[in-house]
Coordinates of C-alpha atoms in Angstrom, one line a residue:
M1 CA -2.9 52.7 22.5
K2 CA -4.3 54.8 19.4
R3 CA -5.6 51.6 17.9
A4 CA -7.4 50.5 21.2
A5 CA -9.0 53.9 21.3
C6 CA -10.4 53.1 17.9
S7 CA -11.7 50.0 18.1
A8 CA -13.5 51.0 21.4
L9 CA -15.3 53.6 19.2
N10 CA -19.1 52.6 17.6
P11 CA -19.2 52.1 13.8
G12 CA -19.9 55.7 12.8
D13 CA -16.9 57.0 15.0
R14 CA -14.2 54.4 14.2
E15 CA -14.5 55.2 10.6
D16 CA -13.7 59.3 11.5
A17 CA -11.1 58.1 14.3
R18 CA -9.3 56.2 11.5
Y19 CA -8.4 59.1 9.8
D20 CA -7.6 60.8 13.2
C21 CA -5.5 57.7 14.1
G22 CA -3.6 58.1 10.8
D23 CA -3.0 61.8 11.2
R24 CA -4.7 62.5 7.7
F25 CA -6.5 65.3 8.9
S26 CA -5.6 68.5 10.0
A27 CA -5.0 69.7 13.6
S28 CA -8.3 71.4 13.4
W29 CA -10.5 68.4 12.6
P30 CA -13.0 67.7 15.7
A31 CA -12.5 64.6 18.2
P32 CA -14.7 61.8 17.5
S33 CA -16.9 62.4 20.2
L34 CA -18.1 65.6 18.5
L35 CA -18.8 63.9 15.3
G36 CA -20.8 61.7 17.6
A37 CA -22.6 64.4 19.0
G38 CA -23.4 65.6 15.6
L39 CA -21.6 68.8 15.9
P40 CA -20.8 71.0 12.8
L41 CA -17.3 70.3 11.4
Q42 CA -14.8 73.0 11.3
G43 CA -12.0 71.2 9.6
K44 CA -11.7 69.1 6.2
P45 CA -9.7 66.3 5.1
S46 CA -6.4 67.6 3.3
G47 CA -5.5 64.4 1.2
R48 CA -8.1 61.9 0.3
C49 CA -10.2 64.7 -1.3
D50 CA -7.2 66.2 -3.2
R51 CA -6.5 62.8 -4.4
S52 CA -10.4 61.7 -5.2
A53 CA -10.6 65.1 -7.2
S54 CA -7.5 64.7 -9.4
R55 CA -8.3 61.1 -10.0
T56 CA -12.0 62.3 -11.2
Q57 CA -10.3 65.2 -13.5
A58 CA -8.1 62.6 -14.9
D59 CA -10.9 60.3 -15.9
T60 CA -12.7 62.9 -17.5
M61 CA -9.9 64.2 -19.4
D62 CA -9.3 60.3 -20.3
F63 CA -12.8 60.0 -21.3
N64 CA -12.7 63.5 -23.4
V65 CA -9.6 62.1 -25.3
K66 CA -11.3 58.7 -25.8
K67 CA -14.2 60.4 -27.3
L68 CA -12.1 63.0 -29.3
A69 CA -10.3 60.0 -30.9
S70 CA -13.5 57.8 -31.6
D71 CA -15.0 61.1 -33.4
A72 CA -12.1 61.8 -35.2
G73 CA -11.9 57.8 -36.6
V74 CA -15.6 57.8 -37.3
F75 CA -15.0 61.3 -39.7
F76 CA -12.3 59.6 -41.4
T77 CA -13.5 56.5 -42.1
R78 CA -16.9 58.4 -43.2
A79 CA -14.6 61.0 -45.6
V80 CA -12.7 57.7 -46.8
Q81 CA -15.7 56.4 -47.9
F82 CA -17.3 59.3 -49.4
T83 CA -14.1 59.8 -51.5
E84 CA -13.9 56.2 -52.7
E85 CA -17.7 56.7 -53.8
K86 CA -16.9 59.7 -55.9
L87 CA -14.1 57.9 -57.3
G88 CA -16.1 54.7 -58.1
Q89 CA -14.4 52.6 -55.7
A90 CA -17.0 51.9 -53.6
E91 CA -20.6 51.0 -53.5
K92 CA -23.1 53.2 -52.4
T93 CA -26.2 52.7 -50.8
E94 CA -29.0 54.2 -53.0
L95 CA -32.1 55.9 -51.4
D96 CA -35.6 54.6 -52.5
A97 CA -37.1 56.4 -55.4
H98 CA -39.8 57.9 -53.3
L99 CA -37.4 59.3 -50.9
E100 CA -35.2 60.8 -53.5
N101 CA -38.3 62.6 -54.6
L102 CA -39.0 63.8 -51.7
I103 CA -35.8 65.6 -51.5
A104 CA -35.8 67.0 -54.7
R105 CA -38.9 68.4 -54.0
G106 CA -37.9 69.7 -50.5
D107 CA -34.8 71.4 -52.4
C108 CA -37.0 73.2 -55.2
T109 CA -39.4 74.2 -52.4
K110 CA -36.5 75.8 -50.2
N111 CA -34.8 77.5 -53.5
W112 CA -37.8 79.0 -54.6
T113 CA -39.2 80.1 -51.4
E114 CA -35.9 81.9 -50.6
K115 CA -36.1 83.6 -53.9
I116 CA -39.7 84.7 -53.7
F117 CA -38.9 86.0 -50.1
R118 CA -36.0 88.4 -51.3
Q119 CA -37.5 89.9 -54.1
T120 CA -40.6 90.6 -51.9
E121 CA -38.3 92.0 -49.1
V122 CA -36.9 94.2 -52.2
L123 CA -40.7 95.0 -53.3
L124 CA -41.7 96.2 -49.9
Q125 CA -38.5 98.2 -48.7
P126 CA -36.4 98.8 -52.1
N127 CA -33.7 100.8 -49.4
P128 CA -30.9 98.0 -48.9
S129 CA -29.9 99.9 -45.5
A130 CA -33.4 100.0 -44.2
R131 CA -33.7 96.0 -45.2
I132 CA -30.2 95.3 -43.0
E133 CA -31.5 97.5 -40.3
E134 CA -34.6 95.4 -39.8
F135 CA -32.6 92.2 -40.1
F136 CA -30.4 93.4 -37.2
Y137 CA -33.6 94.3 -35.0
E138 CA -35.4 91.0 -35.6
K139 CA -32.1 89.2 -34.7
L140 CA -31.9 90.8 -31.5
D141 CA -35.6 90.6 -30.8
R142 CA -36.3 94.0 -30.9
K143 CA -39.0 96.2 -32.1
I144 CA -38.4 97.5 -35.3
P145 CA -39.2 101.3 -35.3
S146 CA -41.6 103.3 -37.3
R147 CA -40.2 104.7 -40.4
T148 CA -41.9 107.7 -42.6
T149 CA -42.7 106.6 -45.8
N150 CA -41.7 108.3 -48.8
G151 CA -45.4 109.4 -49.4
E152 CA -45.5 110.6 -46.1
L153 CA -42.3 112.7 -46.4
L154 CA -43.2 114.2 -49.9
G155 CA -46.6 115.2 -48.5
Q156 CA -44.7 117.3 -45.5
Y157 CA -42.5 118.8 -47.7
M158 CA -45.4 120.3 -49.5
L159 CA -47.2 121.2 -46.6
D160 CA -43.8 123.2 -45.5
A161 CA -43.3 124.9 -48.9
A162 CA -47.1 125.9 -48.8
K163 CA -46.3 128.1 -45.7
D164 CA -43.4 129.5 -46.9
F165 CA -45.1 130.5 -50.3
G166 CA -48.2 131.2 -48.5
P167 CA -51.5 129.3 -48.2
G168 CA -53.9 131.9 -49.8
T169 CA -51.9 131.6 -53.0
P170 CA -53.1 129.5 -55.8
Y171 CA -49.6 127.5 -55.8
G172 CA -49.8 127.3 -51.9
S173 CA -53.2 126.1 -51.5
T174 CA -52.3 123.5 -54.3
L175 CA -49.7 122.2 -52.3
I176 CA -51.5 122.1 -49.2
T177 CA -54.3 119.8 -51.4
V178 CA -51.7 117.7 -52.8
G179 CA -49.6 117.3 -49.9
E180 CA -52.4 116.0 -47.7
Y181 CA -53.3 113.5 -50.1
Q182 CA -49.8 112.3 -50.4
K183 CA -49.7 111.8 -46.6
R184 CA -52.9 109.9 -46.8
L185 CA -51.2 108.0 -49.6
G186 CA -48.2 107.3 -47.2
G187 CA -50.4 106.1 -44.6
A188 CA -52.2 103.6 -47.2
E189 CA -48.5 102.4 -48.3
R190 CA -47.6 102.1 -44.3
E191 CA -50.4 99.8 -43.7
F192 CA -49.9 97.6 -46.8
L193 CA -46.4 97.0 -45.8
Q194 CA -47.3 95.9 -42.3
T195 CA -49.9 93.4 -43.6
S196 CA -47.7 92.4 -46.2
A197 CA -44.6 91.7 -43.8
I198 CA -47.0 89.6 -41.4
S199 CA -49.4 87.6 -43.7
F200 CA -46.8 86.6 -46.1
L201 CA -43.3 87.5 -45.1
T202 CA -43.3 86.0 -42.1
P203 CA -44.6 82.4 -43.1
L204 CA -41.9 82.3 -45.5
R205 CA -39.2 83.2 -43.3
N206 CA -40.6 80.8 -40.4
F207 CA -40.2 78.0 -42.9
L208 CA -36.7 78.8 -44.2
E209 CA -35.3 79.6 -40.8
G210 CA -37.3 76.9 -38.9
D211 CA -38.8 74.0 -40.7
W212 CA -36.0 73.8 -43.4
R213 CA -33.2 73.9 -41.0
T214 CA -34.5 71.1 -39.3
I215 CA -35.1 69.0 -42.5
S216 CA -31.7 69.9 -43.4
K217 CA -30.1 68.7 -40.0
E218 CA -31.9 65.4 -40.6
R219 CA -31.0 65.0 -43.9
R220 CA -27.2 65.5 -43.0
L221 CA -27.6 62.7 -39.9
L222 CA -29.2 60.4 -42.8
E223 CA -26.3 61.0 -45.1
N224 CA -24.0 60.4 -42.0
R225 CA -26.0 56.8 -41.1
R226 CA -25.9 55.8 -44.9
L227 CA -22.0 56.4 -44.8
D228 CA -21.7 54.2 -41.8
L229 CA -23.8 51.9 -43.1
D230 CA -21.6 51.2 -46.6
V231 CA -18.4 51.2 -44.6
C232 CA -20.3 48.4 -42.6
K233 CA -21.0 46.7 -45.9
A234 CA -17.1 47.0 -46.9
R235 CA -15.7 45.8 -43.6
L236 CA -18.0 42.5 -43.9
K237 CA -16.8 41.7 -47.4
K238 CA -13.2 42.2 -46.2
A239 CA -13.6 40.3 -43.0
K240 CA -12.1 36.6 -43.7
L241 CA -12.0 35.1 -40.0
A242 CA -15.1 34.1 -38.5
E243 CA -15.0 36.2 -35.5
A244 CA -14.2 38.9 -38.0
K245 CA -17.6 38.3 -39.7
A246 CA -19.6 37.9 -36.9
A247 CA -18.4 41.1 -35.4
A248 CA -18.6 42.8 -38.9
E249 CA -22.4 41.4 -39.5
H250 CA -23.6 42.7 -35.8
E251 CA -22.3 45.8 -37.0
L252 CA -23.8 45.8 -40.3
R253 CA -27.4 44.9 -38.5
V254 CA -26.8 47.7 -36.0
A255 CA -25.7 50.4 -38.9
Q256 CA -28.8 49.2 -41.2
T257 CA -31.4 49.7 -38.3
E258 CA -30.0 53.2 -37.6
F259 CA -30.1 53.9 -41.1
D260 CA -33.6 52.8 -41.8
R261 CA -34.8 54.7 -38.6
Q262 CA -33.3 58.1 -39.8
A263 CA -34.4 57.3 -43.2
E264 CA -38.2 57.1 -42.0
V265 CA -37.9 60.5 -39.8
T266 CA -36.5 62.2 -42.8
R267 CA -39.4 60.8 -45.2
L268 CA -42.0 62.3 -42.6
L269 CA -40.2 65.5 -42.4
L270 CA -40.2 66.0 -46.4
E271 CA -43.6 64.7 -46.6
G272 CA -44.7 67.5 -44.6
I273 CA -43.5 70.0 -47.3
S274 CA -47.0 69.5 -49.0
S275 CA -48.6 71.5 -45.9
T276 CA -46.3 73.9 -46.4
H277 CA -47.3 74.5 -49.5
V278 CA -51.1 74.9 -48.8
N279 CA -49.8 77.4 -46.0
H280 CA -48.0 79.7 -48.4
L281 CA -51.2 79.3 -50.7
R282 CA -53.0 80.8 -47.9
C283 CA -50.4 83.3 -47.4
L284 CA -50.3 84.4 -51.0
H285 CA -53.7 84.8 -51.4
E286 CA -54.0 87.2 -48.2
F287 CA -50.8 89.1 -49.9
V288 CA -52.8 89.7 -53.1
E289 CA -56.2 90.7 -51.2
A290 CA -53.7 93.2 -49.4
Q291 CA -52.0 94.8 -52.7
A292 CA -55.6 94.8 -54.2
A293 CA -56.9 96.5 -51.4
Y294 CA -53.8 99.0 -51.5
Y295 CA -54.2 100.1 -55.1
A296 CA -57.7 100.3 -54.8
Q297 CA -57.2 102.5 -51.9
C298 CA -54.4 104.6 -54.0
H299 CA -57.0 104.8 -56.9
K300 CA -59.7 106.1 -54.9
L301 CA -57.4 109.0 -53.4
M302 CA -56.1 109.7 -56.5
Q303 CA -59.7 110.3 -57.9
E304 CA -60.8 112.3 -55.0
L305 CA -57.5 114.3 -55.6
Q306 CA -58.3 115.3 -59.3
K307 CA -62.0 116.1 -58.1
D308 CA -60.5 118.9 -55.5
L309 CA -58.1 119.9 -57.7
S310 CA -60.7 120.4 -60.6
S311 CA -63.0 122.2 -58.3
A312 CA -60.6 124.2 -56.7
N313 CA -59.2 125.7 -59.8
G314 CA -62.0 125.6 -62.5
D315 CA -60.5 126.1 -66.1
S316 CA -58.2 128.5 -64.9
I317 CA -55.5 126.3 -65.8
P318 CA -56.2 124.3 -68.4
N319 CA -53.9 121.0 -69.3
A320 CA -53.0 121.9 -73.0
F321 CA -51.3 118.4 -73.5
V322 CA -54.0 116.1 -72.5
I323 CA -55.2 113.8 -75.1
N324 CA -58.9 114.5 -76.3
P325 CA -60.5 110.6 -76.3
S326 CA -63.1 111.7 -78.5
T327 CA -60.7 113.2 -81.6
S328 CA -62.5 113.3 -85.0
G329 CA -59.7 115.6 -86.4
M330 CA -56.4 114.3 -88.3
S331 CA -54.9 111.0 -88.2
V332 CA -51.5 111.2 -88.7
C333 CA -49.1 108.3 -89.6
S334 CA -46.2 108.9 -87.4
P335 CA -43.1 106.7 -87.2
H336 CA -43.0 107.1 -83.4
S337 CA -46.0 107.4 -80.8
V338 CA -43.6 109.1 -78.4
T339 CA -41.4 111.8 -78.4
S340 CA -38.1 110.8 -79.5
L341 CA -34.9 110.9 -77.5
P342 CA -31.9 113.2 -78.3
G343 CA -29.2 111.9 -80.4
A344 CA -31.9 109.4 -82.1
S345 CA -31.5 109.1 -85.9
S346 CA -33.8 111.5 -87.9
P347 CA -37.1 109.6 -88.7
S348 CA -37.8 108.8 -92.6
R349 CA -40.0 111.5 -94.2
S350 CA -43.1 109.1 -94.4
L351 CA -45.2 111.4 -92.1
V352 CA -48.5 111.7 -94.3
S353 CA -51.1 113.6 -93.6
T354 CA -54.6 111.3 -93.6
N355 CA -56.7 113.5 -91.9
T356 CA -60.3 113.6 -92.4
L357 CA -60.3 117.2 -91.3
E358 CA -58.8 118.8 -94.6
P359 CA -56.0 121.2 -94.0
E360 CA -58.0 124.4 -95.2
T361 CA -60.7 123.4 -92.4
L362 CA -58.3 124.6 -89.9
K363 CA -56.8 127.8 -90.5
I364 CA -53.5 128.4 -88.9
E365 CA -53.8 132.2 -89.2
E366 CA -56.9 132.1 -87.0
V367 CA -55.7 129.7 -84.5
K368 CA -54.7 132.2 -81.5
P369 CA -52.3 130.6 -78.7
P370 CA -54.2 130.0 -75.1
A371 CA -53.7 131.8 -72.1
T372 CA -51.8 128.9 -70.5
G373 CA -50.2 126.0 -71.7
T374 CA -48.0 127.0 -74.0
R375 CA -44.4 125.1 -74.1
K376 CA -41.1 125.2 -75.3
A377 CA -39.5 122.9 -77.6
K378 CA -36.3 122.1 -79.1
V379 CA -36.6 120.5 -82.8
L380 CA -34.6 117.6 -82.8
Y381 CA -34.4 117.1 -86.7
D382 CA -35.1 119.2 -89.9
Y383 CA -38.7 119.0 -91.2
H384 CA -40.0 120.2 -94.6
A385 CA -43.8 120.9 -94.3
A386 CA -46.0 119.1 -96.7
D387 CA -48.4 122.1 -97.2
T388 CA -49.2 125.5 -95.8
S389 CA -51.0 124.2 -92.8
E390 CA -47.5 123.0 -91.6
L391 CA -44.4 124.7 -90.3
S392 CA -41.1 123.9 -91.6
L393 CA -38.4 123.4 -88.6
F394 CA -34.7 123.1 -88.4
S395 CA -32.5 121.4 -86.5
D396 CA -31.3 122.7 -82.9
E397 CA -33.8 125.7 -82.9
L398 CA -36.3 126.4 -80.4
I399 CA -39.9 127.1 -80.9
T400 CA -43.3 127.7 -79.0
V401 CA -45.8 124.8 -79.3
Y402 CA -49.4 124.3 -77.9
T403 CA -52.2 122.3 -78.7
M404 CA -55.9 122.8 -80.2
P405 CA -59.2 120.8 -79.1
G406 CA -59.9 118.0 -81.6
M407 CA -56.2 117.9 -82.9
D408 CA -54.6 114.7 -83.5
P409 CA -52.3 113.9 -80.3
D410 CA -49.0 113.2 -82.8
W411 CA -49.2 117.1 -83.7
L412 CA -48.8 120.4 -82.1
I413 CA -49.4 123.9 -83.3
G414 CA -45.8 125.5 -83.6
E415 CA -44.8 129.2 -83.4
R416 CA -41.8 130.5 -84.5
G417 CA -41.9 134.6 -84.4
N418 CA -44.6 135.4 -86.9
E419 CA -44.9 131.9 -88.4
K420 CA -47.1 129.4 -87.4
G421 CA -48.1 125.9 -88.4
K422 CA -48.4 122.3 -87.6
V423 CA -45.2 120.4 -86.0
P424 CA -44.9 116.8 -85.9
V425 CA -44.4 115.8 -82.0
T426 CA -41.8 113.1 -82.9
Y427 CA -39.6 115.6 -84.4
L428 CA -39.5 117.8 -80.9
E429 CA -37.8 117.4 -77.1
L430 CA -40.3 119.4 -75.1
L431 CA -38.8 121.6 -72.7
S432 CA -41.0 123.2 -70.4

């Protein structure tokens, strides 16, 4: 009866009824007439779908295992070929000279670009913690927060100190002036850092993290194709039967084609290094221009600051230790051009006065110390006066020193109690 009922149905219903006749559907599966009427299905097949899914999963697992085994075999043959080449037991296909030169040029470009990039980062941001923080912000693709420069921070400290000391005092008013200029210098530094990062650091980083990674990937693929080609050559040499030779020759032709194609791709990428050099050259010019503009702005601000301080203070605070460029006084042969450090060996007694201004011209007894500009100095070595215009010194003693207009910068006027005379700077350590 069931078979007869099934045969009486149309082809579409007959296929559905076949499962019903075979009791393969659950009890909730609808009758064939409902299927023919296009009504929605309420049940689902319980046997065939499960077996189909299991069969698909098994096929996928079998494919993955086969692919894994194949990849492992290729890797093993490449490793064997590479080892034999290093040991001199296998022949190696050499790249053409032009490609070898391009590879060497690419490696040189990468190495020096990386060094220049790292050192430029250190120049623009000496703080390693700040560099690490900026690195993480870049990797997270987030905006780097604005950071106060050292100049701006110093200027703010000076302004705050002026409030406590009193803006109306000479020291307080000077702190305000200098602090404002320091903040302006810090702002100029901030602009320079931003400009340099955009115009110079970013192109270098894009090359290292973009173009060079692509080149490195293609070079690794070229090396794998070369190893595969050499493996095929070795198989062809070892093949003895005609069928084995034919198969080996076919594999060799395929490997040679893939190797040539990959060599061409790698060559084109490496030839692009020339355009990279042109781009980096343009960026280098922009970096130098940014540096020149920054230093010029700093120089201009410092000149303005000097004028402001000079006009505000006048001659009330003379700089007693400024070297007079129009010195027409004594020319002294000194063993050192700068103040010697403590603990250094005593300079030889070759300090001879060859001044055109005779000692009696500068009358020491008539020299008066300035109202401001005197300093304390510690004597480093014993010094014996050459004449009455000089003052003998004893090691480790403290004396008062100052300069006079027209004096040689290597000499100062020293006072010890009621004694007074010229003393060499190289025998002193200026304290305050």
